[in-house]
Amino acid sequence: MNKKLIAILCCIMLTGCTTETKTNKTKTIKEETPVVLTTKGHDVKEAVNKSETITVKTKASGEIKSTKSEVTIPSINEGDLIQDTTILKDISNKGDENITLNDHQSLIENNKNSIQYEGTLDAALPVGVDVTYYLDGQKVTDIKGKTGTLKAVFKYKNSTETPFVATTIMLLPQETVSDIEVKNGKSMLMDDYQAIIGLGCPGYEPFKDSMEVTMKIKNFQCDYMSTVFTNGIFKDLDLSELTKTTNQLNQSAQKLVEGSAQLLAGCTTYGQYLHTYMSNVSKVSDGANALLKGSKQYDASTQALIKNLISSMKDPTELIQSKINKIDLTDEKHAAVNRAISEDVQESLIQNKKSLEQLSELLSQSPVSKQLETLSSSLSELSQAGNELSQQYQTLVTGSKSLSEGMSLFDQEGIQKITDMTTIKKLKEKDQYSGLSGNNITNTKFIFEMAI
């Protein structure tokens, strides 16, 4: 059993009630009772700061069967008589003080103790609860002993401008219920009972005005079910510390909103640089591909040229010698010149041919196109990596945008609403109900005891 939660529940249900139960035999005071107390010669004080507990017996649906009220007058140290006004009938004093009732005005002996009296009440109630039951999806009125899936909807009502907090409690034997789901409430185990507790504050947003419970039942039995309406919850709140805390919470939330907006702005700037980078990579890649195409043509043309040079190389010795022979030289000198020309030309041709063959081999092993193919491949890989980076950037932008929008929504619909002191201040200002049983009542509690 969750003792802490039970203690909190009891505190909520008892708020506004300062009743101190007395065991003395009650005295019934009827309106025709002869006056035995008068104000003449007495120090009379008016009853103030009274509290009332109005108990309403209802059917399972919330339909009222009877209403009575118990009024508590706190102890007054001055005066020997207390004057009070009440609309109750069939009044019974729970103490031993003498009471004289005359046309809703009463005089009560002041024994310097708190005074409690009760009576029947015939007046329209400002609050109430309607309960609708559905068994296996069908609306029903009788649920006692039933088996199936039960949904009970508690609808709280408040016709006043005073905020009343409604608390519903149901005590169900544990063996008769299972698979319990509660909206605007809680379910917990208490000894051998399953306790269902619902809360609401009808008529005041963002508080709820209903409680709904769905459960599987077997031979349904409810040993206790009541709804308590209590005022005075908000008027005693000290808002100074709460205001300070909520202001800090608001500031922190605002920083989160600003931070998410900055992240989105940073992502946008990063995206602009990424776009420029990708554009330049694309241009370089296009240029490298064009250069590669031209280099392949260059390699082929160069190889062909070298082959043509090698194949066209002829020995020019005979031509040179025929020209030299026409020069007027001695035979011995002609022979020496021709011999020198023949040797030098042959050696030069051999050397040039060898150089061309080496150049051809070098170009075939490492052509310009091959080097450019490596460059183009690298640029292609770089472009692909950039595309992947761009996709990741889009994911980052989407996430940042969602984060920014989510933080704004969280701030506007969440933090700002729960830290909006205006609502709480209004509730605090309105949290003063004048009472139903009489005058000068500062705390009122309605208990609707519902019979299954």
Tab-separated table of C-alpha atoms in Angstrom:
chain	number	residue	atom	x	y	z
A	1	MET	CA	0.000	0.000	0.000
A	2	ASN	CA	1.312	3.437	-0.958
A	3	LYS	CA	0.950	5.182	2.394
A	4	LYS	CA	2.282	8.476	1.115
A	5	LEU	CA	-0.284	8.657	-1.675
A	6	ILE	CA	-3.071	7.660	0.681
A	7	ALA	CA	-1.981	10.409	3.071
A	8	ILE	CA	-2.020	12.945	0.233
A	9	LEU	CA	-5.482	11.747	-0.795
A	10	CYS	CA	-6.798	12.156	2.723
A	11	CYS	CA	-5.344	15.665	2.937
A	12	ILE	CA	-7.047	16.618	-0.344
A	13	MET	CA	-10.378	15.191	0.704
A	14	LEU	CA	-10.262	16.830	4.119
A	15	THR	CA	-9.105	20.271	2.980
A	16	GLY	CA	-11.455	22.967	4.115
A	17	CYS	CA	-12.987	20.905	6.889
A	18	THR	CA	-12.049	21.711	10.458
A	19	THR	CA	-14.757	19.580	12.001
A	20	GLU	CA	-13.942	18.223	15.432
A	21	THR	CA	-16.315	15.324	16.040
A	22	LYS	CA	-17.940	15.175	19.448
A	23	THR	CA	-19.449	12.080	21.001
A	24	ASN	CA	-22.077	13.877	23.104
A	25	LYS	CA	-25.699	13.022	22.513
A	26	THR	CA	-27.227	15.429	20.031
A	27	LYS	CA	-30.085	17.756	20.881
A	28	THR	CA	-32.725	18.419	18.269
A	29	ILE	CA	-33.858	22.059	18.078
A	30	LYS	CA	-37.110	22.643	16.248
A	31	GLU	CA	-38.296	26.004	15.037
A	32	GLU	CA	-41.316	25.868	17.383
A	33	THR	CA	-39.062	25.359	20.410
A	34	PRO	CA	-39.821	28.129	22.967
A	35	VAL	CA	-37.087	30.775	23.175
A	36	VAL	CA	-34.908	30.137	26.152
A	37	LEU	CA	-32.016	32.418	25.204
A	38	THR	CA	-32.226	36.131	24.467
A	39	THR	CA	-29.693	38.801	23.731
A	40	LYS	CA	-30.871	40.967	26.622
A	41	GLY	CA	-28.189	41.269	29.215
A	42	HIS	CA	-25.710	39.157	27.305
A	43	ASP	CA	-22.479	39.831	25.468
A	44	VAL	CA	-23.276	38.458	21.996
A	45	LYS	CA	-20.631	37.691	19.394
A	46	GLU	CA	-21.354	36.783	15.807
A	47	ALA	CA	-20.242	33.403	14.446
A	48	VAL	CA	-17.464	33.907	11.877
A	49	ASN	CA	-14.992	31.795	9.897
A	50	LYS	CA	-17.422	28.916	9.850
A	51	SER	CA	-16.917	25.769	7.800
A	52	GLU	CA	-19.532	23.440	6.405
A	53	THR	CA	-19.506	19.848	5.246
A	54	ILE	CA	-22.469	19.002	3.051
A	55	THR	CA	-23.076	15.287	2.711
A	56	VAL	CA	-25.165	14.202	-0.262
A	57	LYS	CA	-26.512	10.685	-0.545
A	58	THR	CA	-26.906	9.719	-4.205
A	59	LYS	CA	-27.691	6.813	-6.420
A	60	ALA	CA	-24.894	5.199	-8.435
A	61	SER	CA	-25.591	7.633	-11.263
A	62	GLY	CA	-25.188	10.684	-9.019
A	63	GLU	CA	-28.903	11.371	-8.657
A	64	ILE	CA	-29.499	12.984	-5.262
A	65	LYS	CA	-31.525	11.151	-2.603
A	66	SER	CA	-30.876	13.317	0.497
A	67	THR	CA	-28.754	16.213	1.670
A	68	LYS	CA	-27.584	17.260	5.108
A	69	SER	CA	-25.043	19.765	6.340
A	70	GLU	CA	-22.734	19.925	9.327
A	71	VAL	CA	-21.564	23.374	10.369
A	72	THR	CA	-18.538	24.067	12.556
A	73	ILE	CA	-18.081	27.344	14.420
A	74	PRO	CA	-14.506	27.720	15.687
A	75	SER	CA	-14.063	28.581	19.352
A	76	ILE	CA	-14.665	32.210	20.342
A	77	ASN	CA	-13.030	33.410	23.533
A	78	GLU	CA	-15.228	36.488	24.012
A	79	GLY	CA	-18.919	36.803	24.801
A	80	ASP	CA	-21.279	34.413	26.514
A	81	LEU	CA	-23.603	33.975	23.545
A	82	ILE	CA	-22.914	33.343	19.873
A	83	GLN	CA	-25.305	34.540	17.232
A	84	ASP	CA	-25.566	32.582	14.000
A	85	THR	CA	-27.631	32.522	10.806
A	86	THR	CA	-28.542	29.273	9.074
A	87	ILE	CA	-31.053	27.925	6.552
A	88	LEU	CA	-30.855	24.374	7.865
A	89	LYS	CA	-33.898	22.532	9.144
A	90	ASP	CA	-34.224	19.887	11.845
A	91	ILE	CA	-31.024	21.132	13.458
A	92	SER	CA	-29.223	18.824	15.887
A	93	ASN	CA	-26.487	20.140	18.140
A	94	LYS	CA	-23.536	17.762	18.414
A	95	GLY	CA	-22.434	19.332	21.683
A	96	ASP	CA	-24.162	20.160	24.989
A	97	GLU	CA	-24.616	23.893	24.389
A	98	ASN	CA	-28.149	25.260	24.566
A	99	ILE	CA	-29.359	26.579	21.231
A	100	THR	CA	-32.393	28.713	20.558
A	101	LEU	CA	-33.556	28.887	16.947
A	102	ASN	CA	-35.983	31.527	15.762
A	103	ASP	CA	-36.640	32.165	12.070
A	104	HIS	CA	-33.179	31.006	10.934
A	105	GLN	CA	-31.507	33.049	13.638
A	106	SER	CA	-29.927	31.098	16.461
A	107	LEU	CA	-28.387	31.943	19.800
A	108	ILE	CA	-25.839	29.486	21.133
A	109	GLU	CA	-24.280	29.273	24.565
A	110	ASN	CA	-20.571	29.996	24.317
A	111	ASN	CA	-18.557	27.433	26.267
A	112	LYS	CA	-15.353	28.680	24.598
A	113	ASN	CA	-15.205	25.456	22.562
A	114	SER	CA	-15.841	24.876	18.876
A	115	ILE	CA	-19.475	24.228	18.086
A	116	GLN	CA	-20.883	21.705	15.632
A	117	TYR	CA	-24.460	21.297	14.576
A	118	GLU	CA	-26.125	19.578	11.646
A	119	GLY	CA	-29.401	19.733	9.806
A	120	THR	CA	-31.185	18.923	6.602
A	121	LEU	CA	-30.676	21.125	3.575
A	122	ASP	CA	-33.257	21.908	0.935
A	123	ALA	CA	-31.386	23.990	-1.610
A	124	ALA	CA	-29.938	23.665	-5.090
A	125	LEU	CA	-26.328	22.497	-4.945
A	126	PRO	CA	-23.701	24.516	-6.807
A	127	VAL	CA	-21.613	21.435	-7.614
A	128	GLY	CA	-22.421	17.903	-8.595
A	129	VAL	CA	-21.310	14.747	-10.354
A	130	ASP	CA	-23.020	12.629	-12.991
A	131	VAL	CA	-21.848	9.071	-13.553
A	132	THR	CA	-22.522	7.109	-16.728
A	133	TYR	CA	-21.799	3.383	-16.947
A	134	TYR	CA	-21.155	1.249	-20.029
A	135	LEU	CA	-20.988	-2.531	-19.810
A	136	ASP	CA	-19.406	-4.171	-22.855
A	137	GLY	CA	-20.125	-0.978	-24.793
A	138	GLN	CA	-23.795	-0.725	-23.801
A	139	LYS	CA	-25.101	2.021	-21.500
A	140	VAL	CA	-26.446	0.530	-18.262
A	141	THR	CA	-27.751	1.738	-14.899
A	142	ASP	CA	-27.358	-1.377	-12.763
A	143	ILE	CA	-23.785	-2.691	-12.473
A	144	LYS	CA	-23.872	-4.509	-9.142
A	145	GLY	CA	-22.858	-8.163	-9.559
A	146	LYS	CA	-22.202	-7.727	-13.284
A	147	THR	CA	-19.340	-9.311	-15.249
A	148	GLY	CA	-17.655	-7.929	-18.374
A	149	THR	CA	-15.811	-4.764	-19.406
A	150	LEU	CA	-17.010	-1.720	-17.506
A	151	LYS	CA	-16.412	1.923	-18.363
A	152	ALA	CA	-17.492	4.540	-15.825
A	153	VAL	CA	-17.432	8.239	-16.776
A	154	PHE	CA	-17.589	10.768	-13.924
A	155	LYS	CA	-18.623	14.236	-15.114
A	156	TYR	CA	-18.001	17.019	-12.591
A	157	LYS	CA	-20.173	20.168	-12.509
A	158	ASN	CA	-19.666	23.592	-10.953
A	159	SER	CA	-22.141	26.464	-11.408
A	160	THR	CA	-20.185	28.965	-9.301
A	161	GLU	CA	-17.268	31.249	-10.076
A	162	THR	CA	-15.327	29.644	-7.246
A	163	PRO	CA	-12.910	26.884	-8.245
A	164	PHE	CA	-13.890	23.603	-6.585
A	165	VAL	CA	-11.477	20.683	-6.739
A	166	ALA	CA	-13.284	17.367	-7.206
A	167	THR	CA	-11.798	14.130	-5.857
A	168	THR	CA	-13.408	10.780	-6.593
A	169	ILE	CA	-12.415	7.593	-4.789
A	170	MET	CA	-13.626	4.056	-5.421
A	171	LEU	CA	-12.682	1.070	-3.235
A	172	LEU	CA	-13.107	-2.213	-5.119
A	173	PRO	CA	-12.325	-5.699	-3.805
A	174	GLN	CA	-9.138	-6.693	-5.601
A	175	GLU	CA	-10.450	-10.051	-6.788
A	176	THR	CA	-13.375	-8.437	-8.651
A	177	VAL	CA	-11.421	-6.130	-11.007
A	178	SER	CA	-8.460	-6.280	-13.399
A	179	ASP	CA	-6.890	-4.440	-16.366
A	180	ILE	CA	-7.722	-1.028	-14.903
A	181	GLU	CA	-7.135	2.106	-16.997
A	182	VAL	CA	-7.824	5.571	-15.585
A	183	LYS	CA	-7.987	8.913	-17.392
A	184	ASN	CA	-7.342	11.950	-15.172
A	185	GLY	CA	-6.697	9.754	-12.190
A	186	LYS	CA	-4.704	6.902	-10.676
A	187	SER	CA	-5.224	3.306	-9.664
A	188	MET	CA	-3.360	1.737	-6.759
A	189	LEU	CA	-3.464	-1.223	-4.443
A	190	MET	CA	-4.592	-0.566	-0.866
A	191	ASP	CA	-4.540	-3.686	1.322
A	192	ASP	CA	-7.118	-6.007	-0.271
A	193	TYR	CA	-8.717	-3.218	-2.272
A	194	GLN	CA	-8.036	-1.631	-5.603
A	195	ALA	CA	-8.344	2.104	-5.024
A	196	ILE	CA	-9.231	4.332	-7.957
A	197	ILE	CA	-8.732	8.058	-7.478
A	198	GLY	CA	-9.739	10.790	-9.918
A	199	LEU	CA	-9.225	14.552	-9.815
A	200	GLY	CA	-10.806	17.479	-11.610
A	201	CYS	CA	-11.543	21.175	-11.388
A	202	PRO	CA	-14.652	21.740	-13.524
A	203	GLY	CA	-15.016	25.006	-15.359
A	204	TYR	CA	-11.363	26.039	-15.213
A	205	GLU	CA	-8.930	25.322	-18.010
A	206	PRO	CA	-6.490	23.648	-18.278
A	207	PHE	CA	-7.881	21.477	-15.466
A	208	LYS	CA	-10.087	18.545	-16.392
A	209	ASP	CA	-13.797	18.289	-15.624
A	210	SER	CA	-14.147	14.521	-15.779
A	211	MET	CA	-12.590	11.208	-14.822
A	212	GLU	CA	-12.933	7.970	-16.750
A	213	VAL	CA	-12.102	4.446	-15.628
A	214	THR	CA	-12.198	1.280	-17.727
A	215	MET	CA	-11.734	-2.174	-16.220
A	216	LYS	CA	-12.682	-5.797	-16.460
A	217	ILE	CA	-15.115	-6.796	-13.700
A	218	LYS	CA	-16.306	-10.071	-12.254
A	219	ASN	CA	-19.379	-10.098	-10.001
A	220	PHE	CA	-18.833	-6.372	-9.603
A	221	GLN	CA	-18.848	-4.943	-6.117
A	222	CYS	CA	-17.904	-1.466	-4.896
A	223	ASP	CA	-17.542	-1.148	-1.138
A	224	TYR	CA	-17.146	2.619	-1.175
A	225	MET	CA	-17.536	5.363	-3.764
A	226	SER	CA	-17.659	9.085	-3.165
A	227	THR	CA	-16.774	12.385	-4.783
A	228	VAL	CA	-15.601	15.288	-2.649
A	229	PHE	CA	-15.727	18.921	-3.803
A	230	THR	CA	-13.477	21.275	-1.848
A	231	ASN	CA	-12.873	24.988	-2.150
A	232	GLY	CA	-10.059	26.877	-0.463
A	233	ILE	CA	-7.356	24.984	-2.355
A	234	PHE	CA	-5.931	28.025	-4.133
A	235	LYS	CA	-6.535	30.934	-1.795
A	236	ASP	CA	-3.908	29.794	0.730
A	237	LEU	CA	-1.209	29.418	-1.917
A	238	ASP	CA	1.934	31.474	-1.395
A	239	LEU	CA	2.678	32.581	-4.935
A	240	SER	CA	5.916	34.442	-4.180
A	241	GLU	CA	8.252	31.443	-4.378
A	242	LEU	CA	6.140	29.882	-7.105
A	243	THR	CA	6.426	33.056	-9.174
A	244	LYS	CA	10.197	33.055	-8.754
A	245	THR	CA	10.481	29.408	-9.768
A	246	THR	CA	8.207	29.743	-12.783
A	247	ASN	CA	10.091	32.833	-13.952
A	248	GLN	CA	13.323	30.843	-13.873
A	249	LEU	CA	11.620	28.013	-15.722
A	250	ASN	CA	10.353	30.436	-18.339
A	251	GLN	CA	13.830	31.919	-18.799
A	252	SER	CA	15.388	28.484	-19.182
A	253	ALA	CA	12.745	27.471	-21.700
A	254	GLN	CA	13.364	30.660	-23.658
A	255	LYS	CA	17.089	29.891	-23.796
A	256	LEU	CA	16.287	26.450	-25.162
A	257	VAL	CA	14.069	28.005	-27.820
A	258	GLU	CA	16.783	30.497	-28.764
A	259	GLY	CA	19.411	27.737	-28.819
A	260	SER	CA	17.349	25.567	-31.159
A	261	ALA	CA	16.782	28.586	-33.428
A	262	GLN	CA	20.533	29.272	-33.507
A	263	LEU	CA	21.173	25.640	-34.377
A	264	LEU	CA	18.764	25.893	-37.282
A	265	ALA	CA	20.400	29.140	-38.444
A	266	GLY	CA	23.845	27.515	-38.200
A	267	CYS	CA	22.629	24.573	-40.253
A	268	THR	CA	21.357	26.986	-42.898
A	269	THR	CA	24.734	28.751	-43.104
A	270	TYR	CA	26.529	25.408	-43.246
A	271	GLY	CA	24.203	24.373	-46.059
A	272	GLN	CA	25.140	27.473	-48.059
A	273	TYR	CA	28.857	26.667	-47.791
A	274	LEU	CA	28.161	23.041	-48.632
A	275	HIS	CA	26.269	24.113	-51.746
A	276	THR	CA	29.208	26.301	-52.860
A	277	TYR	CA	31.650	23.454	-52.208
A	278	MET	CA	29.563	20.931	-54.135
A	279	SER	CA	29.174	23.375	-57.030
A	280	ASN	CA	32.955	23.887	-57.294
A	281	VAL	CA	33.673	20.167	-57.043
A	282	SER	CA	31.216	19.591	-59.865
A	283	LYS	CA	32.914	22.221	-62.034
A	284	VAL	CA	36.389	20.761	-61.414
A	285	SER	CA	35.085	17.268	-62.128
A	286	ASP	CA	33.519	18.412	-65.412
A	287	GLY	CA	36.796	20.112	-66.423
A	288	ALA	CA	38.844	17.025	-65.536
A	289	ASN	CA	36.532	14.841	-67.634
A	290	ALA	CA	36.881	17.189	-70.609
A	291	LEU	CA	40.675	17.204	-70.166
A	292	LEU	CA	40.665	13.418	-69.925
A	293	LYS	CA	38.777	13.154	-73.198
A	294	GLY	CA	41.292	15.474	-74.933
A	295	SER	CA	44.295	13.709	-73.371
A	296	LYS	CA	43.227	10.358	-74.786
A	297	GLN	CA	43.164	11.937	-78.238
A	298	TYR	CA	46.564	13.526	-77.519
A	299	ASP	CA	48.087	10.182	-76.441
A	300	ALA	CA	46.881	8.453	-79.597
A	301	SER	CA	48.101	11.254	-81.858
A	302	THR	CA	51.513	11.379	-80.212
A	303	GLN	CA	52.035	7.624	-80.550
A	304	ALA	CA	51.052	7.744	-84.193
A	305	LEU	CA	53.412	10.644	-84.862
A	306	ILE	CA	56.344	8.884	-83.231
A	307	LYS	CA	55.673	5.708	-85.207
A	308	ASN	CA	55.539	7.716	-88.462
A	309	LEU	CA	58.818	9.473	-87.610
A	310	ILE	CA	60.525	6.202	-86.863
A	311	SER	CA	59.268	4.526	-90.030
A	312	SER	CA	60.095	7.541	-92.218
A	313	MET	CA	63.646	7.843	-91.053
A	314	LYS	CA	65.914	7.120	-94.080
A	315	ASP	CA	69.646	7.304	-94.460
A	316	PRO	CA	70.412	10.692	-96.137
A	317	THR	CA	74.077	9.774	-96.656
A	318	GLU	CA	73.830	9.128	-100.424
A	319	LEU	CA	72.095	12.456	-101.034
A	320	ILE	CA	74.690	14.358	-99.062
A	321	GLN	CA	77.535	12.552	-100.743
A	322	SER	CA	76.154	13.257	-104.239
A	323	LYS	CA	76.051	16.950	-103.409
A	324	ILE	CA	79.572	16.892	-102.016
A	325	ASN	CA	80.876	14.997	-105.067
A	326	LYS	CA	79.931	17.961	-107.222
A	327	ILE	CA	82.367	20.080	-105.247
A	328	ASP	CA	85.826	20.354	-106.720
A	329	LEU	CA	87.876	18.230	-104.360
A	330	THR	CA	90.562	15.690	-104.744
A	331	ASP	CA	89.535	12.073	-104.689
A	332	GLU	CA	91.268	11.575	-101.410
A	333	LYS	CA	89.384	14.474	-99.799
A	334	HIS	CA	86.050	13.296	-101.294
A	335	ALA	CA	86.576	9.896	-99.774
A	336	ALA	CA	87.440	11.341	-96.348
A	337	VAL	CA	84.383	13.639	-96.323
A	338	ASN	CA	82.017	10.911	-97.444
A	339	ARG	CA	83.369	8.567	-94.836
A	340	ALA	CA	82.903	11.136	-92.072
A	341	ILE	CA	79.390	12.032	-93.230
A	342	SER	CA	78.380	8.418	-93.399
A	343	GLU	CA	79.576	7.661	-89.880
A	344	ASP	CA	78.115	10.820	-88.241
A	345	VAL	CA	74.735	10.610	-89.989
A	346	GLN	CA	74.339	6.945	-89.153
A	347	GLU	CA	75.237	7.578	-85.545
A	348	SER	CA	72.806	10.520	-85.325
A	349	LEU	CA	69.972	8.564	-86.927
A	350	ILE	CA	70.503	5.660	-84.600
A	351	GLN	CA	70.515	7.999	-81.586
A	352	ASN	CA	67.347	9.846	-82.689
A	353	LYS	CA	65.520	6.650	-83.445
A	354	LYS	CA	66.505	5.282	-80.057
A	355	SER	CA	65.256	8.448	-78.341
A	356	LEU	CA	61.923	8.268	-80.175
A	357	GLU	CA	61.507	4.611	-79.242
A	358	GLN	CA	62.187	5.451	-75.570
A	359	LEU	CA	59.651	8.284	-75.708
A	360	SER	CA	57.064	5.955	-77.255
A	361	GLU	CA	57.648	3.370	-74.555
A	362	LEU	CA	57.413	6.006	-71.819
A	363	LEU	CA	54.116	7.348	-73.179
A	364	SER	CA	52.698	3.858	-73.459
A	365	GLN	CA	53.590	3.099	-69.835
A	366	SER	CA	52.353	6.372	-68.334
A	367	PRO	CA	50.095	8.258	-70.691
A	368	VAL	CA	48.650	11.640	-69.720
A	369	SER	CA	45.140	10.137	-69.940
A	370	LYS	CA	46.019	7.560	-67.277
A	371	GLN	CA	47.062	10.289	-64.851
A	372	LEU	CA	43.925	12.238	-65.623
A	373	GLU	CA	41.808	9.097	-65.119
A	374	THR	CA	43.169	8.925	-61.570
A	375	LEU	CA	42.297	12.582	-61.063
A	376	SER	CA	38.783	12.091	-62.480
A	377	SER	CA	38.203	9.028	-60.295
A	378	SER	CA	39.285	10.961	-57.212
A	379	LEU	CA	37.001	13.836	-58.101
A	380	SER	CA	34.120	11.406	-58.638
A	381	GLU	CA	34.679	9.893	-55.190
A	382	LEU	CA	34.852	13.399	-53.747
A	383	SER	CA	31.591	14.307	-55.444
A	384	GLN	CA	29.921	11.138	-54.113
A	385	ALA	CA	31.139	11.899	-50.592
A	386	GLY	CA	29.754	15.402	-51.005
A	387	ASN	CA	26.362	13.995	-52.014
A	388	GLU	CA	26.301	11.796	-48.916
A	389	LEU	CA	27.287	14.819	-46.865
A	390	SER	CA	24.455	16.762	-48.477
A	391	GLN	CA	21.962	14.020	-47.546
A	392	GLN	CA	23.229	14.040	-43.969
A	393	TYR	CA	22.899	17.809	-43.977
A	394	GLN	CA	19.264	17.536	-45.061
A	395	THR	CA	18.653	15.126	-42.180
A	396	LEU	CA	20.352	17.583	-39.842
A	397	VAL	CA	18.251	20.459	-41.161
A	398	THR	CA	15.045	18.446	-40.799
A	399	GLY	CA	16.002	17.449	-37.263
A	400	SER	CA	16.995	20.997	-36.353
A	401	LYS	CA	13.761	22.356	-37.775
A	402	SER	CA	11.730	19.774	-35.874
A	403	LEU	CA	13.699	20.558	-32.718
A	404	SER	CA	13.145	24.282	-33.161
A	405	GLU	CA	9.422	23.859	-33.824
A	406	GLY	CA	9.130	21.350	-30.988
A	407	MET	CA	10.885	23.655	-28.542
A	408	SER	CA	8.642	26.549	-29.554
A	409	LEU	CA	5.557	24.379	-29.113
A	410	PHE	CA	6.936	23.045	-25.828
A	411	ASP	CA	7.449	26.620	-24.672
A	412	GLN	CA	4.110	27.997	-25.884
A	413	GLU	CA	1.850	25.045	-25.111
A	414	GLY	CA	3.799	23.586	-22.212
A	415	ILE	CA	6.085	25.792	-20.133
A	416	GLN	CA	4.206	29.033	-20.680
A	417	LYS	CA	0.882	27.433	-19.791
A	418	ILE	CA	2.022	25.680	-16.646
A	419	THR	CA	3.977	28.737	-15.546
A	420	ASP	CA	1.226	31.176	-16.439
A	421	MET	CA	0.643	32.780	-13.074
A	422	THR	CA	-2.389	34.624	-14.410
A	423	THR	CA	-4.556	31.507	-14.230
A	424	ILE	CA	-3.395	30.638	-10.725
A	425	LYS	CA	-3.837	34.211	-9.529
A	426	LYS	CA	-7.376	34.288	-10.912
A	427	LEU	CA	-8.152	31.033	-9.144
A	428	LYS	CA	-6.678	32.432	-5.956
A	429	GLU	CA	-8.752	35.606	-6.231
A	430	LYS	CA	-11.977	33.689	-6.915
A	431	ASP	CA	-11.354	31.025	-4.300
A	432	GLN	CA	-13.900	32.424	-1.868
A	433	TYR	CA	-17.282	30.747	-1.630
A	434	SER	CA	-19.898	32.349	0.599
A	435	GLY	CA	-21.311	29.035	1.738
A	436	LEU	CA	-24.667	27.328	1.432
A	437	SER	CA	-25.858	26.600	4.983
A	438	GLY	CA	-25.683	30.157	6.282
A	439	ASN	CA	-23.466	33.211	6.459
A	440	ASN	CA	-19.786	33.835	7.279
A	441	ILE	CA	-18.700	30.456	5.882
A	442	THR	CA	-15.105	30.424	4.664
A	443	ASN	CA	-14.618	26.738	3.871
A	444	THR	CA	-17.051	24.407	2.175
A	445	LYS	CA	-16.819	20.738	1.382
A	446	PHE	CA	-19.403	18.675	-0.508
A	447	ILE	CA	-19.305	14.896	-0.101
A	448	PHE	CA	-21.331	12.923	-2.622
A	449	GLU	CA	-21.669	9.383	-1.244
A	450	MET	CA	-22.731	7.185	-4.150
A	451	ALA	CA	-24.374	3.844	-3.483
A	452	ILE	CA	-23.878	0.969	-5.916
